[in-house]
PDB file of C-alpha atoms in Angstrom:
ATOM      1  CA  UNK G   1      58.441 -41.245  59.552  1.00  0.00           C
ATOM      2  CA  UNK G   2      56.763 -44.208  57.844  1.00  0.00           C
ATOM      3  CA  UNK G   3      52.970 -44.130  57.900  1.00  0.00           C
ATOM      4  CA  UNK G   4      51.383 -47.324  59.180  1.00  0.00           C
ATOM      5  CA  UNK G   5      48.629 -48.611  56.864  1.00  0.00           C
ATOM      6  CA  UNK G   6      45.153 -48.206  58.379  1.00  0.00           C
ATOM      7  CA  UNK G   7      44.462 -51.923  57.913  1.00  0.00           C
ATOM      8  CA  UNK G   8      47.294 -52.861  60.258  1.00  0.00           C
ATOM      9  CA  UNK G   9      46.106 -50.345  62.855  1.00  0.00           C
ATOM     10  CA  UNK G  10      42.556 -51.684  62.559  1.00  0.00           C
ATOM     11  CA  UNK G  11      43.676 -55.287  63.097  1.00  0.00           C
ATOM     12  CA  UNK G  12      46.007 -54.367  65.956  1.00  0.00           C
ATOM     13  CA  UNK G  13      43.175 -52.635  67.802  1.00  0.00           C
ATOM     14  CA  UNK G  14      40.886 -55.641  67.444  1.00  0.00           C
ATOM     15  CA  UNK G  15      43.419 -58.438  67.842  1.00  0.00           C
ATOM     16  CA  UNK G  16      42.902 -58.787  71.633  1.00  0.00           C
ATOM     17  CA  UNK G  17      39.150 -59.285  71.147  1.00  0.00           C
ATOM     18  CA  UNK G  18      39.746 -61.819  68.381  1.00  0.00           C
ATOM     19  CA  UNK G  19      42.334 -63.767  70.350  1.00  0.00           C
ATOM     20  CA  UNK G  20      40.485 -63.768  73.677  1.00  0.00           C
ATOM     21  CA  UNK G  21      37.912 -66.557  72.952  1.00  0.00           C
ATOM     22  CA  UNK G  22      40.470 -69.170  71.721  1.00  0.00           C
ATOM     23  CA  UNK G  23      42.857 -68.299  74.550  1.00  0.00           C
ATOM     24  CA  UNK G  24      40.136 -68.614  77.188  1.00  0.00           C
ATOM     25  CA  UNK G  25      38.990 -71.892  75.636  1.00  0.00           C
ATOM     26  CA  UNK G  26      42.500 -73.320  75.774  1.00  0.00           C
ATOM     27  CA  UNK G  27      42.963 -72.144  79.366  1.00  0.00           C
ATOM     28  CA  UNK G  28      39.708 -73.883  80.286  1.00  0.00           C
ATOM     29  CA  UNK G  29      41.043 -77.048  78.635  1.00  0.00           C
ATOM     30  CA  UNK G  30      44.274 -76.878  80.667  1.00  0.00           C
ATOM     31  CA  UNK G  31      42.303 -76.212  83.844  1.00  0.00           C
ATOM     32  CA  UNK G  32      40.073 -79.228  83.228  1.00  0.00           C
ATOM     33  CA  UNK G  33      43.070 -81.513  82.724  1.00  0.00           C
ATOM     34  CA  UNK G  34      45.281 -80.252  85.560  1.00  0.00           C
ATOM     35  CA  UNK G  35      42.768 -79.526  88.329  1.00  0.00           C
ATOM     36  CA  UNK G  36      39.694 -81.573  87.494  1.00  0.00           C
ATOM     37  CA  UNK G  37      41.447 -84.650  86.082  1.00  0.00           C
ATOM     38  CA  UNK G  38      39.237 -84.580  83.020  1.00  0.00           C
ATOM     39  CA  UNK G  39      40.864 -85.917  79.875  1.00  0.00           C
ATOM     40  CA  UNK G  40      39.383 -84.368  76.770  1.00  0.00           C
ATOM     41  CA  UNK G  41      40.086 -85.780  73.306  1.00  0.00           C
ATOM     42  CA  UNK G  42      42.164 -83.711  70.931  1.00  0.00           C
ATOM     43  CA  UNK G  43      39.369 -83.461  68.370  1.00  0.00           C
ATOM     44  CA  UNK G  44      37.129 -81.880  70.993  1.00  0.00           C
ATOM     45  CA  UNK G  45      39.789 -79.288  71.826  1.00  0.00           C
ATOM     46  CA  UNK G  46      40.260 -78.435  68.169  1.00  0.00           C
ATOM     47  CA  UNK G  47      36.517 -78.144  67.635  1.00  0.00           C
ATOM     48  CA  UNK G  48      36.164 -75.941  70.703  1.00  0.00           C
ATOM     49  CA  UNK G  49      38.975 -73.675  69.529  1.00  0.00           C
ATOM     50  CA  UNK G  50      37.463 -73.395  66.047  1.00  0.00           C
ATOM     51  CA  UNK G  51      33.987 -72.640  67.391  1.00  0.00           C
ATOM     52  CA  UNK G  52      35.078 -70.340  70.220  1.00  0.00           C
ATOM     53  CA  UNK G  53      35.099 -67.184  68.102  1.00  0.00           C
ATOM     54  CA  UNK G  54      31.708 -67.750  66.363  1.00  0.00           C
ATOM     55  CA  UNK G  55      30.106 -68.712  69.675  1.00  0.00           C
ATOM     56  CA  UNK G  56      31.555 -65.665  71.434  1.00  0.00           C
ATOM     57  CA  UNK G  57      30.362 -63.420  68.607  1.00  0.00           C
ATOM     58  CA  UNK G  58      26.854 -64.929  68.725  1.00  0.00           C
ATOM     59  CA  UNK G  59      26.670 -64.440  72.485  1.00  0.00           C
ATOM     60  CA  UNK G  60      27.812 -60.827  72.103  1.00  0.00           C
ATOM     61  CA  UNK G  61      25.196 -60.093  69.416  1.00  0.00           C
ATOM     62  CA  UNK G  62      22.376 -61.651  71.447  1.00  0.00           C
ATOM     63  CA  UNK G  63      23.507 -59.781  74.544  1.00  0.00           C
ATOM     64  CA  UNK G  64      23.420 -56.480  72.650  1.00  0.00           C
ATOM     65  CA  UNK G  65      19.898 -57.247  71.412  1.00  0.00           C
ATOM     66  CA  UNK G  66      18.672 -58.069  74.924  1.00  0.00           C
ATOM     67  CA  UNK G  67      20.402 -55.009  76.367  1.00  0.00           C
ATOM     68  CA  UNK G  68      18.725 -52.770  73.785  1.00  0.00           C
ATOM     69  CA  UNK G  69      15.316 -54.258  74.602  1.00  0.00           C
ATOM     70  CA  UNK G  70      15.882 -53.783  78.338  1.00  0.00           C
ATOM     71  CA  UNK G  71      16.969 -50.171  77.856  1.00  0.00           C
ATOM     72  CA  UNK G  72      13.941 -49.473  75.673  1.00  0.00           C
ATOM     73  CA  UNK G  73      11.575 -51.030  78.208  1.00  0.00           C
ATOM     74  CA  UNK G  74      13.201 -49.103  81.051  1.00  0.00           C
ATOM     75  CA  UNK G  75      12.600 -45.801  79.252  1.00  0.00           C
ATOM     76  CA  UNK G  76       9.161 -46.728  77.953  1.00  0.00           C
ATOM     77  CA  UNK G  77      10.386 -46.638  74.354  1.00  0.00           C
ATOM     78  CA  UNK G  78       9.143 -48.642  71.390  1.00  0.00           C
ATOM     79  CA  UNK G  79      11.797 -50.165  69.165  1.00  0.00           C
ATOM     80  CA  UNK G  80      11.466 -49.738  65.380  1.00  0.00           C
ATOM     81  CA  UNK G  81      10.524 -52.838  63.391  1.00  0.00           C
ATOM     82  CA  UNK G  82      13.412 -55.093  62.446  1.00  0.00           C
ATOM     83  CA  UNK G  83      14.034 -55.656  58.754  1.00  0.00           C
ATOM     84  CA  UNK G  84      13.303 -59.352  58.075  1.00  0.00           C
ATOM     85  CA  UNK G  85      16.180 -61.070  56.323  1.00  0.00           C
ATOM     86  CA  UNK G  86      16.665 -64.752  55.442  1.00  0.00           C
ATOM     87  CA  UNK G  87      20.435 -64.427  55.811  1.00  0.00           C
ATOM     88  CA  UNK G  88      22.357 -63.444  58.960  1.00  0.00           C
ATOM     89  CA  UNK G  89      23.754 -59.957  59.346  1.00  0.00           C
ATOM     90  CA  UNK G  90      21.372 -58.397  56.841  1.00  0.00           C
ATOM     91  CA  UNK G  91      23.318 -60.009  53.993  1.00  0.00           C
ATOM     92  CA  UNK G  92      20.143 -60.786  52.052  1.00  0.00           C
ATOM     93  CA  UNK G  93      19.151 -57.132  51.903  1.00  0.00           C
ATOM     94  CA  UNK G  94      22.694 -56.057  51.011  1.00  0.00           C
ATOM     95  CA  UNK G  95      22.899 -58.566  48.140  1.00  0.00           C
ATOM     96  CA  UNK G  96      19.452 -57.555  46.870  1.00  0.00           C
ATOM     97  CA  UNK G  97      20.452 -53.891  47.053  1.00  0.00           C
ATOM     98  CA  UNK G  98      23.663 -54.521  45.091  1.00  0.00           C
ATOM     99  CA  UNK G  99      21.848 -56.598  42.474  1.00  0.00           C
ATOM    100  CA  UNK G 100      19.042 -54.058  42.160  1.00  0.00           C
ATOM    101  CA  UNK G 101      21.516 -51.214  41.693  1.00  0.00           C
ATOM    102  CA  UNK G 102      22.661 -52.847  38.443  1.00  0.00           C
ATOM    103  CA  UNK G 103      19.203 -52.967  36.829  1.00  0.00           C
ATOM    104  CA  UNK G 104      17.236 -50.177  38.523  1.00  0.00           C
ATOM    105  CA  UNK G 105      17.651 -47.162  40.756  1.00  0.00           C
ATOM    106  CA  UNK G 106      19.750 -47.955  43.865  1.00  0.00           C
ATOM    107  CA  UNK G 107      17.157 -46.437  46.178  1.00  0.00           C
ATOM    108  CA  UNK G 108      14.266 -48.588  44.919  1.00  0.00           C
ATOM    109  CA  UNK G 109      14.981 -51.425  47.347  1.00  0.00           C
ATOM    110  CA  UNK G 110      15.077 -49.031  50.281  1.00  0.00           C
ATOM    111  CA  UNK G 111      11.889 -47.327  49.105  1.00  0.00           C
ATOM    112  CA  UNK G 112      10.193 -50.718  48.917  1.00  0.00           C
ATOM    113  CA  UNK G 113      11.139 -51.456  52.532  1.00  0.00           C
ATOM    114  CA  UNK G 114       9.799 -48.048  53.581  1.00  0.00           C
ATOM    115  CA  UNK G 115       6.445 -48.988  52.083  1.00  0.00           C
ATOM    116  CA  UNK G 116       6.451 -52.343  53.868  1.00  0.00           C
ATOM    117  CA  UNK G 117       7.781 -51.315  57.298  1.00  0.00           C
ATOM    118  CA  UNK G 118       7.208 -47.565  57.509  1.00  0.00           C
ATOM    119  CA  UNK G 119       9.660 -44.689  57.472  1.00  0.00           C
ATOM    120  CA  UNK G 120      11.668 -46.020  60.421  1.00  0.00           C
ATOM    121  CA  UNK G 121      13.097 -49.514  60.667  1.00  0.00           C
ATOM    122  CA  UNK G 122      16.258 -51.238  61.858  1.00  0.00           C
ATOM    123  CA  UNK G 123      18.263 -53.209  59.305  1.00  0.00           C
ATOM    124  CA  UNK G 124      21.038 -54.327  61.718  1.00  0.00           C
ATOM    125  CA  UNK G 125      23.562 -54.485  58.899  1.00  0.00           C
ATOM    126  CA  UNK G 126      26.394 -56.828  59.884  1.00  0.00           C
ATOM    127  CA  UNK G 127      24.733 -57.466  63.277  1.00  0.00           C
ATOM    128  CA  UNK G 128      24.973 -53.829  64.403  1.00  0.00           C
ATOM    129  CA  UNK G 129      22.599 -50.910  64.849  1.00  0.00           C
ATOM    130  CA  UNK G 130      24.048 -48.331  62.485  1.00  0.00           C
ATOM    131  CA  UNK G 131      23.833 -44.742  63.656  1.00  0.00           C
ATOM    132  CA  UNK G 132      25.760 -41.573  62.847  1.00  0.00           C
ATOM    133  CA  UNK G 133      26.279 -39.578  66.034  1.00  0.00           C
ATOM    134  CA  UNK G 134      28.468 -36.621  66.912  1.00  0.00           C
ATOM    135  CA  UNK G 135      30.414 -38.896  69.266  1.00  0.00           C
ATOM    136  CA  UNK G 136      31.036 -41.439  66.486  1.00  0.00           C
ATOM    137  CA  UNK G 137      32.539 -39.181  63.849  1.00  0.00           C
ATOM    138  CA  UNK G 138      35.846 -41.051  63.685  1.00  0.00           C
ATOM    139  CA  UNK G 139      33.937 -44.246  62.822  1.00  0.00           C
ATOM    140  CA  UNK G 140      32.458 -42.571  59.730  1.00  0.00           C
ATOM    141  CA  UNK G 141      35.514 -40.930  58.181  1.00  0.00           C
ATOM    142  CA  UNK G 142      34.968 -39.791  54.615  1.00  0.00           C
ATOM    143  CA  UNK G 143      38.476 -40.575  53.444  1.00  0.00           C
ATOM    144  CA  UNK G 144      40.592 -38.956  50.713  1.00  0.00           C
ATOM    145  CA  UNK G 145      38.546 -40.332  47.790  1.00  0.00           C
ATOM    146  CA  UNK G 146      35.202 -38.989  49.031  1.00  0.00           C
ATOM    147  CA  UNK G 147      36.796 -35.675  49.996  1.00  0.00           C
ATOM    148  CA  UNK G 148      38.077 -35.409  46.415  1.00  0.00           C
ATOM    149  CA  UNK G 149      34.538 -35.936  45.093  1.00  0.00           C
ATOM    150  CA  UNK G 150      33.036 -33.348  47.445  1.00  0.00           C
ATOM    151  CA  UNK G 151      35.743 -30.708  47.034  1.00  0.00           C
ATOM    152  CA  UNK G 152      34.423 -29.091  43.805  1.00  0.00           C
ATOM    153  CA  UNK G 153      31.045 -28.373  45.420  1.00  0.00           C
ATOM    154  CA  UNK G 154      31.724 -28.197  49.177  1.00  0.00           C
ATOM    155  CA  UNK G 155      35.425 -27.300  49.307  1.00  0.00           C
ATOM    156  CA  UNK G 156      37.029 -28.104  52.657  1.00  0.00           C
ATOM    157  CA  UNK G 157      34.066 -27.107  54.807  1.00  0.00           C
ATOM    158  CA  UNK G 158      32.492 -29.032  57.651  1.00  0.00           C
ATOM    159  CA  UNK G 159      30.544 -31.312  55.289  1.00  0.00           C
ATOM    160  CA  UNK G 160      33.638 -32.442  53.399  1.00  0.00           C
ATOM    161  CA  UNK G 161      36.360 -32.468  56.055  1.00  0.00           C
ATOM    162  CA  UNK G 162      37.872 -35.073  58.356  1.00  0.00           C
ATOM    163  CA  UNK G 163      39.947 -35.083  61.501  1.00  0.00           C
ATOM    164  CA  UNK G 164      41.158 -31.874  63.096  1.00  0.00           C
ATOM    165  CA  UNK G 165      39.862 -29.688  60.255  1.00  0.00           C
ATOM    166  CA  UNK G 166      36.345 -31.045  60.790  1.00  0.00           C
ATOM    167  CA  UNK G 167      36.624 -30.466  64.554  1.00  0.00           C
ATOM    168  CA  UNK G 168      37.672 -26.866  63.894  1.00  0.00           C
ATOM    169  CA  UNK G 169      34.720 -26.210  61.565  1.00  0.00           C
ATOM    170  CA  UNK G 170      32.291 -27.880  63.949  1.00  0.00           C
ATOM    171  CA  UNK G 171      33.528 -25.847  66.917  1.00  0.00           C
ATOM    172  CA  UNK G 172      33.061 -22.657  64.891  1.00  0.00           C
ATOM    173  CA  UNK G 173      29.541 -23.454  63.648  1.00  0.00           C
ATOM    174  CA  UNK G 174      28.040 -25.344  66.589  1.00  0.00           C
ATOM    175  CA  UNK G 175      26.981 -22.226  68.598  1.00  0.00           C
ATOM    176  CA  UNK G 176      24.867 -21.092  65.658  1.00  0.00           C
ATOM    177  CA  UNK G 177      22.816 -24.288  65.551  1.00  0.00           C
ATOM    178  CA  UNK G 178      21.043 -24.037  68.878  1.00  0.00           C
ATOM    179  CA  UNK G 179      17.318 -24.783  69.085  1.00  0.00           C
ATOM    180  CA  UNK G 180      16.323 -21.118  68.904  1.00  0.00           C
ATOM    181  CA  UNK G 181      18.259 -20.614  65.656  1.00  0.00           C
ATOM    182  CA  UNK G 182      17.556 -23.695  63.563  1.00  0.00           C
ATOM    183  CA  UNK G 183      13.872 -22.802  63.157  1.00  0.00           C
ATOM    184  CA  UNK G 184      14.525 -19.913  60.749  1.00  0.00           C
ATOM    185  CA  UNK G 185      13.338 -21.898  57.755  1.00  0.00           C
ATOM    186  CA  UNK G 186      11.897 -18.782  56.140  1.00  0.00           C
ATOM    187  CA  UNK G 187      15.455 -17.549  55.531  1.00  0.00           C
ATOM    188  CA  UNK G 188      16.377 -20.616  53.480  1.00  0.00           C
ATOM    189  CA  UNK G 189      12.962 -20.705  51.804  1.00  0.00           C
ATOM    190  CA  UNK G 190      13.216 -17.084  50.658  1.00  0.00           C
ATOM    191  CA  UNK G 191      16.690 -17.410  49.184  1.00  0.00           C
ATOM    192  CA  UNK G 192      15.834 -20.815  47.712  1.00  0.00           C
ATOM    193  CA  UNK G 193      12.793 -19.387  45.930  1.00  0.00           C
ATOM    194  CA  UNK G 194      14.923 -16.535  44.593  1.00  0.00           C
ATOM    195  CA  UNK G 195      17.505 -18.952  43.184  1.00  0.00           C
ATOM    196  CA  UNK G 196      14.860 -21.239  41.657  1.00  0.00           C
ATOM    197  CA  UNK G 197      12.977 -18.348  40.064  1.00  0.00           C
ATOM    198  CA  UNK G 198      16.146 -16.990  38.483  1.00  0.00           C
ATOM    199  CA  UNK G 199      16.989 -20.427  37.104  1.00  0.00           C
ATOM    200  CA  UNK G 200      13.461 -20.805  35.696  1.00  0.00           C
ATOM    201  CA  UNK G 201      13.783 -17.447  33.947  1.00  0.00           C
ATOM    202  CA  UNK G 202      17.024 -18.521  32.289  1.00  0.00           C
ATOM    203  CA  UNK G 203      15.628 -21.926  31.318  1.00  0.00           C
ATOM    204  CA  UNK G 204      12.587 -20.334  29.666  1.00  0.00           C
ATOM    205  CA  UNK G 205      14.952 -18.183  27.616  1.00  0.00           C
ATOM    206  CA  UNK G 206      16.908 -21.281  26.602  1.00  0.00           C
ATOM    207  CA  UNK G 207      20.049 -20.137  28.423  1.00  0.00           C
ATOM    208  CA  UNK G 208      22.093 -22.663  30.444  1.00  0.00           C
ATOM    209  CA  UNK G 209      22.866 -22.048  34.106  1.00  0.00           C
ATOM    210  CA  UNK G 210      26.027 -22.773  36.064  1.00  0.00           C
ATOM    211  CA  UNK G 211      24.431 -24.788  38.877  1.00  0.00           C
ATOM    212  CA  UNK G 212      27.551 -24.669  41.028  1.00  0.00           C
ATOM    213  CA  UNK G 213      27.476 -20.868  40.883  1.00  0.00           C
ATOM    214  CA  UNK G 214      23.782 -20.850  41.870  1.00  0.00           C
ATOM    215  CA  UNK G 215      24.451 -23.111  44.857  1.00  0.00           C
ATOM    216  CA  UNK G 216      27.396 -20.958  45.923  1.00  0.00           C
ATOM    217  CA  UNK G 217      25.272 -17.795  45.817  1.00  0.00           C
ATOM    218  CA  UNK G 218      22.338 -19.413  47.614  1.00  0.00           C
ATOM    219  CA  UNK G 219      24.617 -20.822  50.321  1.00  0.00           C
ATOM    220  CA  UNK G 220      26.400 -17.522  50.816  1.00  0.00           C
ATOM    221  CA  UNK G 221      23.197 -15.453  50.966  1.00  0.00           C
ATOM    222  CA  UNK G 222      21.374 -17.847  53.300  1.00  0.00           C
ATOM    223  CA  UNK G 223      24.397 -18.461  55.525  1.00  0.00           C
ATOM    224  CA  UNK G 224      25.298 -14.799  55.989  1.00  0.00           C
ATOM    225  CA  UNK G 225      21.721 -13.900  56.907  1.00  0.00           C
ATOM    226  CA  UNK G 226      21.332 -16.950  59.140  1.00  0.00           C
ATOM    227  CA  UNK G 227      24.666 -16.568  60.921  1.00  0.00           C
ATOM    228  CA  UNK G 228      25.315 -12.822  60.769  1.00  0.00           C
ATOM    229  CA  UNK G 229      21.837 -11.323  60.515  1.00  0.00           C
ATOM    230  CA  UNK G 230      22.426  -9.683  57.106  1.00  0.00           C
ATOM    231  CA  UNK G 231      22.723 -11.233  53.665  1.00  0.00           C
ATOM    232  CA  UNK G 232      25.337 -10.211  51.112  1.00  0.00           C
ATOM    233  CA  UNK G 233      22.564 -10.613  48.490  1.00  0.00           C
ATOM    234  CA  UNK G 234      24.790 -12.107  45.818  1.00  0.00           C
ATOM    235  CA  UNK G 235      21.719 -13.490  44.029  1.00  0.00           C
ATOM    236  CA  UNK G 236      20.430  -9.946  43.546  1.00  0.00           C
ATOM    237  CA  UNK G 237      23.303  -9.330  41.118  1.00  0.00           C
ATOM    238  CA  UNK G 238      21.782 -11.869  38.749  1.00  0.00           C
ATOM    239  CA  UNK G 239      23.236 -15.115  37.486  1.00  0.00           C
ATOM    240  CA  UNK G 240      26.265 -14.970  35.180  1.00  0.00           C
ATOM    241  CA  UNK G 241      25.752 -15.788  31.516  1.00  0.00           C
ATOM    242  CA  UNK G 242      27.805 -18.448  29.724  1.00  0.00           C
ATOM    243  CA  UNK G 243      30.900 -17.132  27.968  1.00  0.00           C
ATOM    244  CA  UNK G 244      29.613 -18.286  24.574  1.00  0.00           C
ATOM    245  CA  UNK G 245      26.181 -16.674  24.883  1.00  0.00           C
ATOM    246  CA  UNK G 246      25.277 -15.199  21.496  1.00  0.00           C
ATOM    247  CA  UNK G 247      22.609 -12.755  22.677  1.00  0.00           C
ATOM    248  CA  UNK G 248      22.768  -8.985  22.803  1.00  0.00           C
ATOM    249  CA  UNK G 249      25.157  -8.393  25.678  1.00  0.00           C
ATOM    250  CA  UNK G 250      24.577  -4.660  25.653  1.00  0.00           C
ATOM    251  CA  UNK G 251      21.291  -5.198  27.442  1.00  0.00           C
ATOM    252  CA  UNK G 252      22.680  -7.681  29.907  1.00  0.00           C
ATOM    253  CA  UNK G 253      23.916  -6.908  33.358  1.00  0.00           C
ATOM    254  CA  UNK G 254      27.627  -7.467  33.593  1.00  0.00           C
ATOM    255  CA  UNK G 255      28.059  -9.400  36.838  1.00  0.00           C
ATOM    256  CA  UNK G 256      31.698 -10.367  36.491  1.00  0.00           C
ATOM    257  CA  UNK G 257      32.971  -7.230  38.180  1.00  0.00           C
ATOM    258  CA  UNK G 258      30.239  -6.817  40.763  1.00  0.00           C
ATOM    259  CA  UNK G 259      31.365  -6.902  44.373  1.00  0.00           C
ATOM    260  CA  UNK G 260      28.948  -9.647  45.402  1.00  0.00           C
ATOM    261  CA  UNK G 261      30.064 -11.834  42.521  1.00  0.00           C
ATOM    262  CA  UNK G 262      33.702 -11.388  43.419  1.00  0.00           C
ATOM    263  CA  UNK G 263      32.790 -12.202  47.017  1.00  0.00           C
ATOM    264  CA  UNK G 264      31.188 -15.463  45.886  1.00  0.00           C
ATOM    265  CA  UNK G 265      34.209 -16.392  43.780  1.00  0.00           C
ATOM    266  CA  UNK G 266      36.526 -15.870  46.723  1.00  0.00           C
ATOM    267  CA  UNK G 267      34.892 -18.850  48.460  1.00  0.00           C
ATOM    268  CA  UNK G 268      35.189 -21.238  45.496  1.00  0.00           C
TER     269      UNK G 268
END
């Protein structure tokens, strides 16, 4: 079976909305000529057809803005400040962000806006309020390229999966993230401090650390205690030394054959 390119599917889904304004404009033209005996010049019809889509889009955007304001007023909510932009659709901010990323840190432009507008503001990028919700997951697919980047660190878990695999992981983990369970910050703090202290000890001795191994151990220890009530304590085995370490290995703890270490490796 031949796979249909996503671009064609995207256009096919939105074609009715794109074609509706010109079609309705032309039907109105025919109605005016046949039933109202109004003769409209050809140039006016062409202009109306050309402007029908931009006008319809503008009306839709303004309607969404008014609807959001009405909903906020109905619930007694206060809308976040809108990011001022000289260009429509937030294009000015996007261009400044892209230009700034070439000569400075990419996050500097965003940090500057935080200082001007506060920690919460609405940029309305491309005329839309951007939000990542559980009901919008399909609109924020990671795609094969991003999954390839995340795979070495996150594997195929919930943070690096798409589609049915993501739904499976989410269904498995969702019961553990209820309000009475996500407040156990001391669990993550304790294991995080353990991992950081062990890294500091190695750094002071001038010994490099495999950061991916540290993250794997921290994640496994914190997750097993958080989800299962008991930690496998893989960090207690100590961090592995680099294969080319020239120190006296007779005094070092050999972690390669320890059970916890093997348990960590089974997840990577």
